[in-house]
mmCIF file with all atom_site columns, C-alpha atoms in Angstrom:
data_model
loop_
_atom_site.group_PDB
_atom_site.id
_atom_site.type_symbol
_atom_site.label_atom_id
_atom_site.label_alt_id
_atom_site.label_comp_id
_atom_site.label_asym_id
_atom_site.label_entity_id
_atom_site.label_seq_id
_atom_site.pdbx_PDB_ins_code
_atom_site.Cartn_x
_atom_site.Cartn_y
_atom_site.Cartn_z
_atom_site.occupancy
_atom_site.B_iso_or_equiv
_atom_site.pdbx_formal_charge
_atom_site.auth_seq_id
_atom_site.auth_comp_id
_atom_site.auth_asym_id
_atom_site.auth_atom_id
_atom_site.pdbx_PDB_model_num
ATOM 1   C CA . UNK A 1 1   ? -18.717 53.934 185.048 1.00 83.00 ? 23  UNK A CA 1
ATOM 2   C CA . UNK A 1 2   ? -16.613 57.092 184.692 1.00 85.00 ? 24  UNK A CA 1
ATOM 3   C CA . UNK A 1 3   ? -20.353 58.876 184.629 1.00 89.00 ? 25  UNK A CA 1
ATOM 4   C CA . UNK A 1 4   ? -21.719 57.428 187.762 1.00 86.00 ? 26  UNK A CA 1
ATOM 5   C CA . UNK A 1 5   ? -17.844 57.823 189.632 1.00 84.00 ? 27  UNK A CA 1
ATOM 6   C CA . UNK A 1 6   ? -17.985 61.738 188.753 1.00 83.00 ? 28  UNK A CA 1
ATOM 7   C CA . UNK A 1 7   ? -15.096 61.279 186.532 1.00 88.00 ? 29  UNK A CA 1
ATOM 8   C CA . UNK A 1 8   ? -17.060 63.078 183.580 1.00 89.00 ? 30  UNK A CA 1
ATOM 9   C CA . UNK A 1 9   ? -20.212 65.014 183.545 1.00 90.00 ? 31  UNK A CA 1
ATOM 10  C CA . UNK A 1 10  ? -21.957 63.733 180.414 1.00 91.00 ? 32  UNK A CA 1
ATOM 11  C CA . UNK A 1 11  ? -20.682 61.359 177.697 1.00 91.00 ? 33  UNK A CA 1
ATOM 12  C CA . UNK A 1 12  ? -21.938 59.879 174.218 1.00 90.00 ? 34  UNK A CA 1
ATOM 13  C CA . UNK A 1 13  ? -22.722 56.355 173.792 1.00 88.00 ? 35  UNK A CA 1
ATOM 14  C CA . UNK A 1 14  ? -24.249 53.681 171.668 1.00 86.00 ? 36  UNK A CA 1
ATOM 15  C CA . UNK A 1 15  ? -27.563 52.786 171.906 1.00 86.00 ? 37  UNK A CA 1
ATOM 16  C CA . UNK A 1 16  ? -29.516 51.143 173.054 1.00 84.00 ? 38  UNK A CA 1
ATOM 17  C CA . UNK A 1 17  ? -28.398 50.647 176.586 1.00 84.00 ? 39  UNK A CA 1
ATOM 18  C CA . UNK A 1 18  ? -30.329 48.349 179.313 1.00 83.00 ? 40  UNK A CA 1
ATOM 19  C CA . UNK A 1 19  ? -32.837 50.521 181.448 1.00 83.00 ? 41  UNK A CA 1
ATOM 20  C CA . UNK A 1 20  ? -30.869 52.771 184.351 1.00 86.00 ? 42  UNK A CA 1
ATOM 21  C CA . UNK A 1 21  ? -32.881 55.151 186.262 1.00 87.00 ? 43  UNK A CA 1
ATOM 22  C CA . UNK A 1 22  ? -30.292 57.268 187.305 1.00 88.00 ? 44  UNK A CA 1
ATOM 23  C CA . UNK A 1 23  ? -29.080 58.286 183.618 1.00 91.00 ? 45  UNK A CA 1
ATOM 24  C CA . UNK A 1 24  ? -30.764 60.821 181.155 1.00 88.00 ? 46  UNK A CA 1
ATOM 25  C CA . UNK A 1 25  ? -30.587 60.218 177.879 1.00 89.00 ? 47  UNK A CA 1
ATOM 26  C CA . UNK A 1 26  ? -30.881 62.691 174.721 1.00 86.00 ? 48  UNK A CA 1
ATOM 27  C CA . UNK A 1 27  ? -30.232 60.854 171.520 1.00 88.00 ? 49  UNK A CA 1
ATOM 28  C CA . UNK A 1 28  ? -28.498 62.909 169.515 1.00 87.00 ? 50  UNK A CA 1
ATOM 29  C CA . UNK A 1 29  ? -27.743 60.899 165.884 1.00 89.00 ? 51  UNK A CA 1
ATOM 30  C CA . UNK A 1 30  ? -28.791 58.021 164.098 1.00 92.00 ? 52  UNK A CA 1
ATOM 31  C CA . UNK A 1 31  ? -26.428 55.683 162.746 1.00 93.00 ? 53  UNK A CA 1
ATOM 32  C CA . UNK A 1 32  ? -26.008 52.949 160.515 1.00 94.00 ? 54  UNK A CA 1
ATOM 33  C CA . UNK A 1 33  ? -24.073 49.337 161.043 1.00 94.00 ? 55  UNK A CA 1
ATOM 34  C CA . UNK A 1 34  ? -22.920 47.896 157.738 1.00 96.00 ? 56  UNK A CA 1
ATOM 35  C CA . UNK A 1 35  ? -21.058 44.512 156.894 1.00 97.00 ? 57  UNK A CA 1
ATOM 36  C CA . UNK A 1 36  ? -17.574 44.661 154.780 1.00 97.00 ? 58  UNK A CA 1
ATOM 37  C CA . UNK A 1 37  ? -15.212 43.013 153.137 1.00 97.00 ? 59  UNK A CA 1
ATOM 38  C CA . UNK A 1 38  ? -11.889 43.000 151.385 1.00 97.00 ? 60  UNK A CA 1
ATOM 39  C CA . UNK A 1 39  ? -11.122 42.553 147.632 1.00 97.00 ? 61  UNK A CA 1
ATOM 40  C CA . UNK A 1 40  ? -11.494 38.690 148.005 1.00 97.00 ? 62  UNK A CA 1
ATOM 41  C CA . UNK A 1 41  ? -15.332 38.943 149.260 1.00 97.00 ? 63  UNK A CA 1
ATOM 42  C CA . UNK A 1 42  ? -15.685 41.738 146.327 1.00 97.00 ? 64  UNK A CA 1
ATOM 43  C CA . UNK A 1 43  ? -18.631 39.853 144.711 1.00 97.00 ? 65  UNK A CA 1
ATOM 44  C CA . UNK A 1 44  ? -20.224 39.643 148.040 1.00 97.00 ? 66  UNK A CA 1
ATOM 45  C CA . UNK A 1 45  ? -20.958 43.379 147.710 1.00 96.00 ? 67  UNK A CA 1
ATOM 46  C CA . UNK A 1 46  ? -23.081 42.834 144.471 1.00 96.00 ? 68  UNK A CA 1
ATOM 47  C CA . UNK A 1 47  ? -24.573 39.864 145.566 1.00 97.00 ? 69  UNK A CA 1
ATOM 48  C CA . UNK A 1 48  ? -25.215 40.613 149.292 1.00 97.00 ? 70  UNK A CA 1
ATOM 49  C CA . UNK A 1 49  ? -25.259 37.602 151.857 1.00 97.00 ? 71  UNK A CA 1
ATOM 50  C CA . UNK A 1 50  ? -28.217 35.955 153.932 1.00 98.00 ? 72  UNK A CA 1
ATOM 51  C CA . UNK A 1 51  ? -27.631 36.606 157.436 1.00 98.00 ? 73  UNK A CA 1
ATOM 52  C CA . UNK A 1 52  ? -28.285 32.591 158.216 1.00 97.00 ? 74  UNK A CA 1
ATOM 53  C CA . UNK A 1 53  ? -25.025 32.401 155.802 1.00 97.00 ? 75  UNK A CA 1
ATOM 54  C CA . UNK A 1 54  ? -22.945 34.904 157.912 1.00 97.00 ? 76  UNK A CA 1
ATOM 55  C CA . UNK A 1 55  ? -20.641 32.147 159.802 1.00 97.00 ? 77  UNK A CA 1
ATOM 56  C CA . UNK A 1 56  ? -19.907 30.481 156.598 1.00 97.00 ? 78  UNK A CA 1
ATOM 57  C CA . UNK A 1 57  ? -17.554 33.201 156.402 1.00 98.00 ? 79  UNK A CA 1
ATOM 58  C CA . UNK A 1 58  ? -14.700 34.563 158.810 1.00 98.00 ? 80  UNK A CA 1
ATOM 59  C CA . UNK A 1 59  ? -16.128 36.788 160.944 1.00 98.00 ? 81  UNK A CA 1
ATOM 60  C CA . UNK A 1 60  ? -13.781 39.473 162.528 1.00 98.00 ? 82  UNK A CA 1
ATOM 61  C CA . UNK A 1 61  ? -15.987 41.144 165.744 1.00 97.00 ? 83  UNK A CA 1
ATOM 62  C CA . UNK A 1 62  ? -15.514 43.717 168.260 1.00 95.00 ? 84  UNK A CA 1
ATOM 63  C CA . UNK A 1 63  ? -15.019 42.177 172.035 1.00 94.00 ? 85  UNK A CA 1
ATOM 64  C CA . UNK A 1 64  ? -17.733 41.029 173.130 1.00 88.00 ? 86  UNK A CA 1
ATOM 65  C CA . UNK A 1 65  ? -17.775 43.688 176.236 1.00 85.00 ? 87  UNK A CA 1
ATOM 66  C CA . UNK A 1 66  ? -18.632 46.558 173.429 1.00 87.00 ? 88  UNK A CA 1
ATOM 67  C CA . UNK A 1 67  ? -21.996 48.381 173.635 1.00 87.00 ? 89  UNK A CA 1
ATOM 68  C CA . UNK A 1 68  ? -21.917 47.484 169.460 1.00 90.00 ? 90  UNK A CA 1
ATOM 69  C CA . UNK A 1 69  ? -21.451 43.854 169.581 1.00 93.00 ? 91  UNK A CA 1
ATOM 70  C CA . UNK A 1 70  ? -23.982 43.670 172.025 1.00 93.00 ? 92  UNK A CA 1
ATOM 71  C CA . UNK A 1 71  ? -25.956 44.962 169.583 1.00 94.00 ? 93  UNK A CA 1
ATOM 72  C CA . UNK A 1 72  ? -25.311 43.131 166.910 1.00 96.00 ? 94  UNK A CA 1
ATOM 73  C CA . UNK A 1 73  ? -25.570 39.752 168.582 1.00 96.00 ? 95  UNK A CA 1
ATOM 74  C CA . UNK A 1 74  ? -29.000 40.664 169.684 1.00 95.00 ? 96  UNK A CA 1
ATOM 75  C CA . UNK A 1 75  ? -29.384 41.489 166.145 1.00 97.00 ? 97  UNK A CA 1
ATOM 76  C CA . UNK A 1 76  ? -28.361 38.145 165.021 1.00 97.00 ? 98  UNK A CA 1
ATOM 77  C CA . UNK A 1 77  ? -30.250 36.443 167.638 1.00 97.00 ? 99  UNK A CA 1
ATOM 78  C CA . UNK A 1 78  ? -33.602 38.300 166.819 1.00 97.00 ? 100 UNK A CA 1
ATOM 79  C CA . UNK A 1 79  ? -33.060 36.503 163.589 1.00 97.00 ? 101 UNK A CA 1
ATOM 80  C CA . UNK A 1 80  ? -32.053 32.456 164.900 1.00 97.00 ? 102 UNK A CA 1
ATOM 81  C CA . UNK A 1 81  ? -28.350 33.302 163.924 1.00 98.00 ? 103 UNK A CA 1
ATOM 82  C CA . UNK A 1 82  ? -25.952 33.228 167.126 1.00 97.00 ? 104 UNK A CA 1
ATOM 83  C CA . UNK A 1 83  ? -22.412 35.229 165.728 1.00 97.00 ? 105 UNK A CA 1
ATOM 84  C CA . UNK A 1 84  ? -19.337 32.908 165.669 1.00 97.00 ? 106 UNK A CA 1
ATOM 85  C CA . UNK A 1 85  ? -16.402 35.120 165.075 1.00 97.00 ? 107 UNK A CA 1
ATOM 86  C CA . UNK A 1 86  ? -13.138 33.795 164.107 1.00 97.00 ? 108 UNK A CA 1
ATOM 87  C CA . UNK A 1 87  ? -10.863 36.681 165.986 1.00 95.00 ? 109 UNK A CA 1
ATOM 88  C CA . UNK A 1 88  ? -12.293 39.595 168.269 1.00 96.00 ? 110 UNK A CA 1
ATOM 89  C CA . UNK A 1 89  ? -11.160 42.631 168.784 1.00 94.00 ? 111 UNK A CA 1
ATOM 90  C CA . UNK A 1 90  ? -11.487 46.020 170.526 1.00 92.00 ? 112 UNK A CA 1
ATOM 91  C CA . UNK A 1 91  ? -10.411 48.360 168.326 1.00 91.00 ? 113 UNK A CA 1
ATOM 92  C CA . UNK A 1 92  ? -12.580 48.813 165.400 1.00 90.00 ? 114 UNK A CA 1
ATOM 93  C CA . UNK A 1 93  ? -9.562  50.554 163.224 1.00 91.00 ? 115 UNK A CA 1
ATOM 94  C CA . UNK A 1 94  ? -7.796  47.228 163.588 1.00 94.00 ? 116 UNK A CA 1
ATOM 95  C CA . UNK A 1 95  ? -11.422 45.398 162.384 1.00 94.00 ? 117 UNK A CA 1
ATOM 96  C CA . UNK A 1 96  ? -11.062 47.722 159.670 1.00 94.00 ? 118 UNK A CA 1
ATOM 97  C CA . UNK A 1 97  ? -7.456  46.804 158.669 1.00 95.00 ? 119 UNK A CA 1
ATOM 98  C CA . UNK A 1 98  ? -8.044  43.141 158.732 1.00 97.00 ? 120 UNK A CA 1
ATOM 99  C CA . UNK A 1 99  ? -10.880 43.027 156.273 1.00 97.00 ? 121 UNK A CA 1
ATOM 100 C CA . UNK A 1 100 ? -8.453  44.924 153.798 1.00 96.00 ? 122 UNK A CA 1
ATOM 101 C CA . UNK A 1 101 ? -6.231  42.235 154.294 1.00 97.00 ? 123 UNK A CA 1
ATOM 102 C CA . UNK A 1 102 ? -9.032  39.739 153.615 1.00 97.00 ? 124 UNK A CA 1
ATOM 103 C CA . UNK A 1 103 ? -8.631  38.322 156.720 1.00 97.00 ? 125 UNK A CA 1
ATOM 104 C CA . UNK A 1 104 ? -12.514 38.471 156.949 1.00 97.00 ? 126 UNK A CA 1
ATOM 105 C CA . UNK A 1 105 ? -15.874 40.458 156.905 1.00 98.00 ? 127 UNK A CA 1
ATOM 106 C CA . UNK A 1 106 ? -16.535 42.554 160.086 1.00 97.00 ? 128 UNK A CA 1
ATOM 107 C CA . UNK A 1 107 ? -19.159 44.837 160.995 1.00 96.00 ? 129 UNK A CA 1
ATOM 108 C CA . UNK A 1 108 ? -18.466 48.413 161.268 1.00 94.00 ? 130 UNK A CA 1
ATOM 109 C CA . UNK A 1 109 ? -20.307 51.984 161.743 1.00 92.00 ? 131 UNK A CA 1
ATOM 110 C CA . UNK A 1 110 ? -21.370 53.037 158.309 1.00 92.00 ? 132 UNK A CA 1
ATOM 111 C CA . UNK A 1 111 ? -21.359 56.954 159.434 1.00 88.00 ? 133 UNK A CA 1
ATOM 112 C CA . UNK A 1 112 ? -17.879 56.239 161.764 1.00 86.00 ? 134 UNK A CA 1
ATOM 113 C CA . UNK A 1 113 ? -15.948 54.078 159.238 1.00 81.00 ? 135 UNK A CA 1
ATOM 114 C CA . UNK A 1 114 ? -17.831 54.526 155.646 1.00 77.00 ? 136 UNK A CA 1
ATOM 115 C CA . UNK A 1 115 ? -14.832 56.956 154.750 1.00 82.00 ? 137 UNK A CA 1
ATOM 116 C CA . UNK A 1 116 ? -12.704 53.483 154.026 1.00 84.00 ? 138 UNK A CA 1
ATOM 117 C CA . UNK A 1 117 ? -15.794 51.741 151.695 1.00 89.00 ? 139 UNK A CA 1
ATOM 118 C CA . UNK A 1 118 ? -13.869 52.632 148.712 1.00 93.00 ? 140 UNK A CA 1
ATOM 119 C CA . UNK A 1 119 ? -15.249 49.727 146.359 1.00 91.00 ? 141 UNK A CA 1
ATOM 120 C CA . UNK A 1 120 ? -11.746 49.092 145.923 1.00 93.00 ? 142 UNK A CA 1
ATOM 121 C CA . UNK A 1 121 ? -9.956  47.584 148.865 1.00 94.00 ? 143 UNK A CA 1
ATOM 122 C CA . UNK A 1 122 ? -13.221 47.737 150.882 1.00 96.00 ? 144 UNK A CA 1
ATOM 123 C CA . UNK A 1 123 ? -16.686 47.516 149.954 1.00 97.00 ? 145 UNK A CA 1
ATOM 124 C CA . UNK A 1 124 ? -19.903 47.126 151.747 1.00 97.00 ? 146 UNK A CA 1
ATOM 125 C CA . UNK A 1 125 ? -22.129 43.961 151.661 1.00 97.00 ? 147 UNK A CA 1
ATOM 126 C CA . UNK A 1 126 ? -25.645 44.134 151.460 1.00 97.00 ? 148 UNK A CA 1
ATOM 127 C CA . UNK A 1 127 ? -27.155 41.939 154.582 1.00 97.00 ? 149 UNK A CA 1
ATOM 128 C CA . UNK A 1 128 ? -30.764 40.293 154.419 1.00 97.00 ? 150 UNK A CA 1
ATOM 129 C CA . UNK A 1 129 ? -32.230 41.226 156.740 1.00 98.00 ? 151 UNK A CA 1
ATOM 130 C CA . UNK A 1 130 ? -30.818 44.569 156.906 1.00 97.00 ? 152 UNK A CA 1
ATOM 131 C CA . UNK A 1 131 ? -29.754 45.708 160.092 1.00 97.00 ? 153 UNK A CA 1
ATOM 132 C CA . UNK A 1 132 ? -31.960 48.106 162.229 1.00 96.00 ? 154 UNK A CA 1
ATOM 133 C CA . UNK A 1 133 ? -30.432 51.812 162.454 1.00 95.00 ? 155 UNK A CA 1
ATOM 134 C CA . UNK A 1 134 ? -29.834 52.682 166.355 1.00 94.00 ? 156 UNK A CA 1
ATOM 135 C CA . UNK A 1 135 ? -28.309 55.934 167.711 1.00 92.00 ? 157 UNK A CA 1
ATOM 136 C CA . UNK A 1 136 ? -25.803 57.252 169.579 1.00 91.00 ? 158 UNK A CA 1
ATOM 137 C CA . UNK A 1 137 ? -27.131 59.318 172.769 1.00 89.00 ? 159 UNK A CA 1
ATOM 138 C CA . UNK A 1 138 ? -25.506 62.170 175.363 1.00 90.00 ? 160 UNK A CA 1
ATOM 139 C CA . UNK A 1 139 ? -26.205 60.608 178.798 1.00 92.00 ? 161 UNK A CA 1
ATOM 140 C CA . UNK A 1 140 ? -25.988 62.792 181.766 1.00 90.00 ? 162 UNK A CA 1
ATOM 141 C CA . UNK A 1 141 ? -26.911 61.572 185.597 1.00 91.00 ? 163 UNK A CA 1
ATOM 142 C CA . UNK A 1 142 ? -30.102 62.256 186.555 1.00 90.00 ? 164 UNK A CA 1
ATOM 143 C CA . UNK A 1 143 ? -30.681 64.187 189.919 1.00 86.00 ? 165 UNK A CA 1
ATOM 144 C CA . UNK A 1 144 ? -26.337 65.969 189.389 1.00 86.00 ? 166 UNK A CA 1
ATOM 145 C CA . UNK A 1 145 ? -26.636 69.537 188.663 1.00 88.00 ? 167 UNK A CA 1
ATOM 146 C CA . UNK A 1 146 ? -24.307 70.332 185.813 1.00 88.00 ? 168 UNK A CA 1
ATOM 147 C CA . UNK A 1 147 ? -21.831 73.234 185.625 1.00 86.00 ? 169 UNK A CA 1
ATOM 148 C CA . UNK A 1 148 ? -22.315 76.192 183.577 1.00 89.00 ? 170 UNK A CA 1
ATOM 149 C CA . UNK A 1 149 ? -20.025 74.748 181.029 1.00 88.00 ? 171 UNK A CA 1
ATOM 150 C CA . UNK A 1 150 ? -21.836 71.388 180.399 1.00 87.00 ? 172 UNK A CA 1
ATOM 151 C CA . UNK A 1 151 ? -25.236 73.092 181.085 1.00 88.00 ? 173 UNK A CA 1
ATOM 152 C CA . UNK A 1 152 ? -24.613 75.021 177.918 1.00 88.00 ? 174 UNK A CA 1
ATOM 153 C CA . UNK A 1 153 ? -22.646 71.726 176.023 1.00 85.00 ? 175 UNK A CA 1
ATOM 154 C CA . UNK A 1 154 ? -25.760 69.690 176.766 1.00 84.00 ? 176 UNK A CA 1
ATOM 155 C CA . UNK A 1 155 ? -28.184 72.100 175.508 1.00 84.00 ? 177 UNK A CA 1
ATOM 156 C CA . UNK A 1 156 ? -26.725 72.089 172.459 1.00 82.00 ? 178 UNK A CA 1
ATOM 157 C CA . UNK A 1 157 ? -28.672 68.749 171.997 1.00 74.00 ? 179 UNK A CA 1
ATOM 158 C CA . UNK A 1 158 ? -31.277 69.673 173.571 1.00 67.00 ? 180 UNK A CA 1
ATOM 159 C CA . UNK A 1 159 ? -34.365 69.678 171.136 1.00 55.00 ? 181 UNK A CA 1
ATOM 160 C CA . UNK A 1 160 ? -34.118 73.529 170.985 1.00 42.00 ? 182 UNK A CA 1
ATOM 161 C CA . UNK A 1 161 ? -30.728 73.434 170.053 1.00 42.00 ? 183 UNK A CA 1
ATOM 162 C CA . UNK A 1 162 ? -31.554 70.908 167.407 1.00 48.00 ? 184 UNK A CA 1
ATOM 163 C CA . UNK A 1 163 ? -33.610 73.892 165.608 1.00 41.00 ? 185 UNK A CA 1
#
């Protein structure tokens, strides 16, 4: 929104996005959703979890308005599983400090959010089928004409810059 009103010249966001004509998008990393849990899902982590088993547990999600719960839903729903969270949130932080309380497992970004996996207040639970990687992308409006500034901010994700 704040791309297409001008507000901004470029941003980053999660992939994948549906299909818009006016944007161009570079991705730019790869990243990794994991599922977590506190100290009272701890043998979870060994064990890992069937995702067909997923709402036997609390499940803590992001709003469903978020580019990642999108995502993961259509994750879910690849697989016959439809996500039935017990509290949602929009603030993956908070998602983060409820699972340490055991409130829950939650999904988070591995690469964002592994710095808290600890293995002992938080560890990461293997998930059959593993979730797909996805990446995050610099999006720019198509047919805008950049200033010098983001010119040279874009290119460095441009596949030369990359070398």
């Amino acid at each position: 929104r704040l791309l297409k009103s001008g507000v901004v010249d470029v941003c980053f966001i999660n992939l994948p996005i549906e299909e818009d004509s006016d944007l161009e998008i570079t991705e730019c990393i790869t990243i990794h959703d994991c599922l977590i849990g506190g100290t009272k899902f701890k043998e979870l982590s060994k064990t890992g979890i069937e995702l067909s088993k997923i709402n036997d547990y609390p499940l803590l999600l992001l709003e469903d308005l978020s580019n990642s719960r999108r995502y993961l839903d259509s994750y879910a729903q690849k697989n016959g599983v439809v996500l039935h969270p017990i509290i949602e949130l929009a603030s993956s932080d908070l998602l983060v400090e409820f699972v340490k309380i055991n409130l829950g497992l939650s999904f988070v970004i591995k690469d964002f959010e592994g710095r808290h996996i600890d293995n002992k207040t938080l560890f990461e639970i293997p998930l059959n089928p593993p979730i797909p990687q996805r990446s995050i992308g610099l999006v720019k409006l198509k047919n805008v004409p950049l200033s010098h500034a983001a010119m040279g901010f874009v290119s460095l994700f441009s596949e030369s810059g990359k070398k």
